[in-house]
mmCIF file with all atom_site columns, C-alpha atoms in Angstrom:
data_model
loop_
_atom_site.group_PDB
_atom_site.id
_atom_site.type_symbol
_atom_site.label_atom_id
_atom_site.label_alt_id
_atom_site.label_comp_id
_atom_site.label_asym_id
_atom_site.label_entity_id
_atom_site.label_seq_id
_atom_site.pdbx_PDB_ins_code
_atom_site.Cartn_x
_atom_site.Cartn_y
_atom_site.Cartn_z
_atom_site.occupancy
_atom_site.B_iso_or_equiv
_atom_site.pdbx_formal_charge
_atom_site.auth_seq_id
_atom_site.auth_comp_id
_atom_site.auth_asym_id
_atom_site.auth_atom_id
_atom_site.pdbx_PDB_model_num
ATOM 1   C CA . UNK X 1 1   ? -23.334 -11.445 -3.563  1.00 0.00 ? 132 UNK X CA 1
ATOM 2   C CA . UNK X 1 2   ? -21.189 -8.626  -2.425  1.00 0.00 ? 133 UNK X CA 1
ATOM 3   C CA . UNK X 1 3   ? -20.842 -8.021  1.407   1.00 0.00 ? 134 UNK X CA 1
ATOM 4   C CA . UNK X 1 4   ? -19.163 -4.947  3.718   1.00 0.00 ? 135 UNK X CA 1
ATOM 5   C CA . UNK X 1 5   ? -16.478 -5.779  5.731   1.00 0.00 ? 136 UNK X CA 1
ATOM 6   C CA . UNK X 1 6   ? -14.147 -2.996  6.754   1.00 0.00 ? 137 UNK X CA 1
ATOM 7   C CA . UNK X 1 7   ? -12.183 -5.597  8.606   1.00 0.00 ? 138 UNK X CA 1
ATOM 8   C CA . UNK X 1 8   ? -11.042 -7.126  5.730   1.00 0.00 ? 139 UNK X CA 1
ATOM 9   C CA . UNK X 1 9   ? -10.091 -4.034  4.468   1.00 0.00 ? 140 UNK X CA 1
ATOM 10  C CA . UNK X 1 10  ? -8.517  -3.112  7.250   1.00 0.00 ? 141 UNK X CA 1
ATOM 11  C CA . UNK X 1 11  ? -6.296  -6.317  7.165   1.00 0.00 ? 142 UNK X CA 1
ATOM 12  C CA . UNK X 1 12  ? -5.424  -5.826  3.463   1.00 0.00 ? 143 UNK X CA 1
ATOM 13  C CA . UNK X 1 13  ? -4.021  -2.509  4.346   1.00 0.00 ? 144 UNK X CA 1
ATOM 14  C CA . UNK X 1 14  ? -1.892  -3.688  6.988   1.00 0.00 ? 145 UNK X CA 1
ATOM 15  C CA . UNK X 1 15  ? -0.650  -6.984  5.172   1.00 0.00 ? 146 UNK X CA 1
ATOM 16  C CA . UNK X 1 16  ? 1.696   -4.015  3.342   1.00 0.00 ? 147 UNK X CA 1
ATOM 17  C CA . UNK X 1 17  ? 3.803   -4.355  6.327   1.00 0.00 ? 148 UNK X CA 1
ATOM 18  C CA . UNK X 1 18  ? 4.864   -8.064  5.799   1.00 0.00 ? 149 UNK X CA 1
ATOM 19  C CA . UNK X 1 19  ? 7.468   -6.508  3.743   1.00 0.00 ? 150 UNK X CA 1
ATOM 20  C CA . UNK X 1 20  ? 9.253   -6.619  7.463   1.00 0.00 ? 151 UNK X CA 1
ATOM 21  C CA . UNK X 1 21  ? 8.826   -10.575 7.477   1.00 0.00 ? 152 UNK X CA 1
ATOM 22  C CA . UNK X 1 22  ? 9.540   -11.504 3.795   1.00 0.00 ? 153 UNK X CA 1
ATOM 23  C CA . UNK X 1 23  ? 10.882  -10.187 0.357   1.00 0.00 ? 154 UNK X CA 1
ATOM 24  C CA . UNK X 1 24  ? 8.523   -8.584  -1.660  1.00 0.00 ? 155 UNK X CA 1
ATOM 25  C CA . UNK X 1 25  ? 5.790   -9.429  1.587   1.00 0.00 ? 156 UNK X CA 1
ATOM 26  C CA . UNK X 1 26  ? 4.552   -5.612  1.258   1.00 0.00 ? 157 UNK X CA 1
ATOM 27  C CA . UNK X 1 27  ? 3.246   -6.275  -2.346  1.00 0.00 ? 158 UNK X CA 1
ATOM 28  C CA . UNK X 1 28  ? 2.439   -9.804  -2.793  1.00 0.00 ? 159 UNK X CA 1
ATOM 29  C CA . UNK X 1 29  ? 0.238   -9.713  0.228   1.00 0.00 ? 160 UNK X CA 1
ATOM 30  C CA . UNK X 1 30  ? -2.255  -7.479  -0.365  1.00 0.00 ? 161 UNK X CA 1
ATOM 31  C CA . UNK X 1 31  ? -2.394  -8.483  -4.033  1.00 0.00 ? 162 UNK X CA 1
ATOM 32  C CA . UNK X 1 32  ? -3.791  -11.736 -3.132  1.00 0.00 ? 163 UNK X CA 1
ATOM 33  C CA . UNK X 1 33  ? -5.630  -10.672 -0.905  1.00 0.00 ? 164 UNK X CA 1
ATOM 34  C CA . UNK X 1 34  ? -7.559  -8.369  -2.929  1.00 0.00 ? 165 UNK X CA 1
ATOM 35  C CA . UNK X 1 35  ? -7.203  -10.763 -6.040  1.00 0.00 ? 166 UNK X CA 1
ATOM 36  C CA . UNK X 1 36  ? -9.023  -13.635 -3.912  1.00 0.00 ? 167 UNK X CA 1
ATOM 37  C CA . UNK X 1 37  ? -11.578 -11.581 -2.103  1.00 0.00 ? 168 UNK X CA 1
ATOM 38  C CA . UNK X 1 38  ? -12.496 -8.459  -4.650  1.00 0.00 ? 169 UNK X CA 1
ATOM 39  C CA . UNK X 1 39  ? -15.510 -10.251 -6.218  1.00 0.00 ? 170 UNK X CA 1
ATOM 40  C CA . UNK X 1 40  ? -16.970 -10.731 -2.749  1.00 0.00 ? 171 UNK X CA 1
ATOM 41  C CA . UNK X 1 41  ? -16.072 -7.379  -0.615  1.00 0.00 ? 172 UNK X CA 1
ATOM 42  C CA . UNK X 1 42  ? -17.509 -4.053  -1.856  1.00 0.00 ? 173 UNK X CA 1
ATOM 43  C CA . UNK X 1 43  ? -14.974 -1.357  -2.223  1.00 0.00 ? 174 UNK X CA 1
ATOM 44  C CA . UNK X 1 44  ? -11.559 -3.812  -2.123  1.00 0.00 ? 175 UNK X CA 1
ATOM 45  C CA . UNK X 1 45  ? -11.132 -3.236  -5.664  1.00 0.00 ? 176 UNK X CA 1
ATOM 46  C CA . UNK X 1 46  ? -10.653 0.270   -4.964  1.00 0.00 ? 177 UNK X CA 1
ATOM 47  C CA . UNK X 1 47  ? -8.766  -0.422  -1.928  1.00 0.00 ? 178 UNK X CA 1
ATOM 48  C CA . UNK X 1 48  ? -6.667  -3.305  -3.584  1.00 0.00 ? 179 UNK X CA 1
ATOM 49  C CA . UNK X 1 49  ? -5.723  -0.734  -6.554  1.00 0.00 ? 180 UNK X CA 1
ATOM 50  C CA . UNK X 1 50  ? -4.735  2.545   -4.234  1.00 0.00 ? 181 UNK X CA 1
ATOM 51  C CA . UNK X 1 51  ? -2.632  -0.040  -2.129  1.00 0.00 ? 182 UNK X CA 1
ATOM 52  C CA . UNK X 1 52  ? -0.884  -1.764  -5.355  1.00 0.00 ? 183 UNK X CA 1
ATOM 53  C CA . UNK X 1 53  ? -0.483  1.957   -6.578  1.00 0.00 ? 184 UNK X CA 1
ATOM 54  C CA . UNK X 1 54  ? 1.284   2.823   -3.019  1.00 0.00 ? 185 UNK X CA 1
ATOM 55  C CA . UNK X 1 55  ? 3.561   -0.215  -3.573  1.00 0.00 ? 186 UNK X CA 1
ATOM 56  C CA . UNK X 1 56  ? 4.810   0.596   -6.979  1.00 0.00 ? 187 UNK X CA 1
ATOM 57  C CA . UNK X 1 57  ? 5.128   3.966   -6.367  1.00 0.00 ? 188 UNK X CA 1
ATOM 58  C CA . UNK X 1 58  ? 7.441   3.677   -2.943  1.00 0.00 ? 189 UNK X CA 1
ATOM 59  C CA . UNK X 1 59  ? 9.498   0.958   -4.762  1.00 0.00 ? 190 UNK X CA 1
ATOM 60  C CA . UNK X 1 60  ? 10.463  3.594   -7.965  1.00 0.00 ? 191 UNK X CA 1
ATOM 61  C CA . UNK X 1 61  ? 11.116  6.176   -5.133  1.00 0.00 ? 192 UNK X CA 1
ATOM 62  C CA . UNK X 1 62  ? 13.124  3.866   -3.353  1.00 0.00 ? 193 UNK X CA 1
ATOM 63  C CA . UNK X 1 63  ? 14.933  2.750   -6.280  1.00 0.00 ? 194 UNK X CA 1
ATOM 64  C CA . UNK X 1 64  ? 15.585  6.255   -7.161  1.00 0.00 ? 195 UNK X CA 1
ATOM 65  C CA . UNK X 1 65  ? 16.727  6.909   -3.497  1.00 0.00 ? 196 UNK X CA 1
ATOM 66  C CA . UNK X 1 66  ? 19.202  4.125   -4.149  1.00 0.00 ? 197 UNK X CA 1
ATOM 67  C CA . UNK X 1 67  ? 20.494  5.547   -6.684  1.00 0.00 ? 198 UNK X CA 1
ATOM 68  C CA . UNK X 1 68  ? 20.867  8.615   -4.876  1.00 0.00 ? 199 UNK X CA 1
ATOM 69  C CA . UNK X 1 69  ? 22.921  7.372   -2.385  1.00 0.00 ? 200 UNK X CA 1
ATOM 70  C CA . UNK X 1 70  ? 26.072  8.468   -4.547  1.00 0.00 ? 201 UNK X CA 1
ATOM 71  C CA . UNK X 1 71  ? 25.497  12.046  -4.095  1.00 0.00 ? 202 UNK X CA 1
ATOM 72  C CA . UNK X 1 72  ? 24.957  11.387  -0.153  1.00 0.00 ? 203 UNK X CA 1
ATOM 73  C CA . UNK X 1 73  ? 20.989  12.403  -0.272  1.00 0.00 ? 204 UNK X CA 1
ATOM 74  C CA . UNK X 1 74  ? 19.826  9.081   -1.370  1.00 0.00 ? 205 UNK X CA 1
ATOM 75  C CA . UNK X 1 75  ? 20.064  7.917   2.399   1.00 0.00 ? 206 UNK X CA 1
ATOM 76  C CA . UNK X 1 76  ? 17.325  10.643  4.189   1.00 0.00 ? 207 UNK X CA 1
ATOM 77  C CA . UNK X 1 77  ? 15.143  9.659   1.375   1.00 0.00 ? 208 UNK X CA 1
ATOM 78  C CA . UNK X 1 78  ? 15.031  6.273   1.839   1.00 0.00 ? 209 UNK X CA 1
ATOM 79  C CA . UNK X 1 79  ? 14.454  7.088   5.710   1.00 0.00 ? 210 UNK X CA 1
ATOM 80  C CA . UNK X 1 80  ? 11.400  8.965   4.610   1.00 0.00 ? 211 UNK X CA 1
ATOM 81  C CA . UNK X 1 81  ? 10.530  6.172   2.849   1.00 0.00 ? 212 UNK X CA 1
ATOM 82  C CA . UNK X 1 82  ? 10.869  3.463   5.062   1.00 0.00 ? 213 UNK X CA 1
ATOM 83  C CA . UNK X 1 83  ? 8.874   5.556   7.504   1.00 0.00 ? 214 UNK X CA 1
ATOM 84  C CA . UNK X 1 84  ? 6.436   6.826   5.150   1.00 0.00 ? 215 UNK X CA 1
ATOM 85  C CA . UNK X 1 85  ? 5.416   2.661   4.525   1.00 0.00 ? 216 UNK X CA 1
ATOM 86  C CA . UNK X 1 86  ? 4.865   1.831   7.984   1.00 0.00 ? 217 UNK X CA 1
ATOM 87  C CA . UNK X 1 87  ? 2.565   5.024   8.692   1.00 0.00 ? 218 UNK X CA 1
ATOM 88  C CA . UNK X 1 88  ? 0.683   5.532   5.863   1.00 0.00 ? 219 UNK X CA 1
ATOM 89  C CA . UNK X 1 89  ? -0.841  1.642   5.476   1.00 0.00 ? 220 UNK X CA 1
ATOM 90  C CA . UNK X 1 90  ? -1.434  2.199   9.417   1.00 0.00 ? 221 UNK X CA 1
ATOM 91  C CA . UNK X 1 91  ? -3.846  5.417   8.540   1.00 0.00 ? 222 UNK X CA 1
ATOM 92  C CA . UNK X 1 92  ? -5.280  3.864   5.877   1.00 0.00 ? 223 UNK X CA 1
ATOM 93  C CA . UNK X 1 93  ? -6.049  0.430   7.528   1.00 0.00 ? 224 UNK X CA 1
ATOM 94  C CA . UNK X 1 94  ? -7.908  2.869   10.459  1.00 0.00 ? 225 UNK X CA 1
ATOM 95  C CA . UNK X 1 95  ? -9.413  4.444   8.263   1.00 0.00 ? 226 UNK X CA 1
ATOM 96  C CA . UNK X 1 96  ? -10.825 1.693   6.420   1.00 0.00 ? 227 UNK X CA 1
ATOM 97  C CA . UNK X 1 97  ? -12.278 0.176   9.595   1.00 0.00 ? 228 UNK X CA 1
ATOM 98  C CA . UNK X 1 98  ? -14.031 3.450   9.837   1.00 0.00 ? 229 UNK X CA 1
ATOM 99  C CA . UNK X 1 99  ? -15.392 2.566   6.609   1.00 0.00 ? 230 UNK X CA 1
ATOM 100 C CA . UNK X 1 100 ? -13.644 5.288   4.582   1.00 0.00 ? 231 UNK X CA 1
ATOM 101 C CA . UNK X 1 101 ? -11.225 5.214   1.473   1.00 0.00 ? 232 UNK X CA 1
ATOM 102 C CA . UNK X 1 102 ? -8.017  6.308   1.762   1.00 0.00 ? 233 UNK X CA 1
ATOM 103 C CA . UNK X 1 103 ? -6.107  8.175   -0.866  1.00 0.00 ? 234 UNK X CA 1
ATOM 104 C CA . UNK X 1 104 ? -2.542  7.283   -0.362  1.00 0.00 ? 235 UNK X CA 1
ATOM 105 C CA . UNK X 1 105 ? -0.389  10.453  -0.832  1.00 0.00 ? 236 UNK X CA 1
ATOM 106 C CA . UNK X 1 106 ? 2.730   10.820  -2.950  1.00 0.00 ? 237 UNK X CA 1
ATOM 107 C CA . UNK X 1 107 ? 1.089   7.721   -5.344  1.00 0.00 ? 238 UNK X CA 1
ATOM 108 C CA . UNK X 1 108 ? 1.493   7.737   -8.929  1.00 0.00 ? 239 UNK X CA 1
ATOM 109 C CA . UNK X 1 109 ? -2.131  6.559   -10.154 1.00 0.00 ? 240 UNK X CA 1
ATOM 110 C CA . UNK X 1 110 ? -0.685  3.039   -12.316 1.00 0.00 ? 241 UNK X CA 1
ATOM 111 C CA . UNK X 1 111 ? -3.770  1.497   -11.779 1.00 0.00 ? 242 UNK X CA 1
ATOM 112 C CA . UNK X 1 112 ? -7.058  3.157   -12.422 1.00 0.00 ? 243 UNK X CA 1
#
């Protein structure tokens, strides 16, 4: 049986920013997360995908950001970036303990 809890939602939004504590912490985090827990929380498979989607997404832009760095305009992009993945998992975890979905912006949809 499924149950709310918009404090586990909450947490799986935030558990994006153990990217700051280990490789690949920003991604792997929330996945299990939302891999152990989706059959039992209602609306974490909907949270689980948007926040994988965020994750993929950033990464290509930050690889292409990289790659950027040649023609000197790679480096305020991945500033944006880096900013960009501490605030928006921050609105979206509040606004998950509010009990509403967030719709990451800038995310390519991978995951439907």
């Amino acid at each position: 049986m499924q149950k709310t809890d918009n404090q586990f939602l909450m947490l799986t939004h935030l558990s994006q920013l153990a990217h700051f504590v280990f490789p690949f912490g920003g991604l792997l985090a929330p996945l299990l997360l939302w891999q152990m827990k989706k059959d039992e929380i209602i609306g974490l498979e909907d949270h689980g995908k948007e926040i994988m989607n965020f994750q993929i997404s950033f990464a290509i832009y930050a690889i292409i950001s990289s790659i950027l760095i040649i023609l000197l305009i790679g480096i305020g992009f991945l500033f944006v970036i880096a900013l960009l993945t501490v605030i928006f998992p921050i609105i979206g975890a509040v606004k998950a303990a509010n009990g509403e979905f967030y719709k990451y912006p800038l995310t390519i949809q991978f995951l439907k």
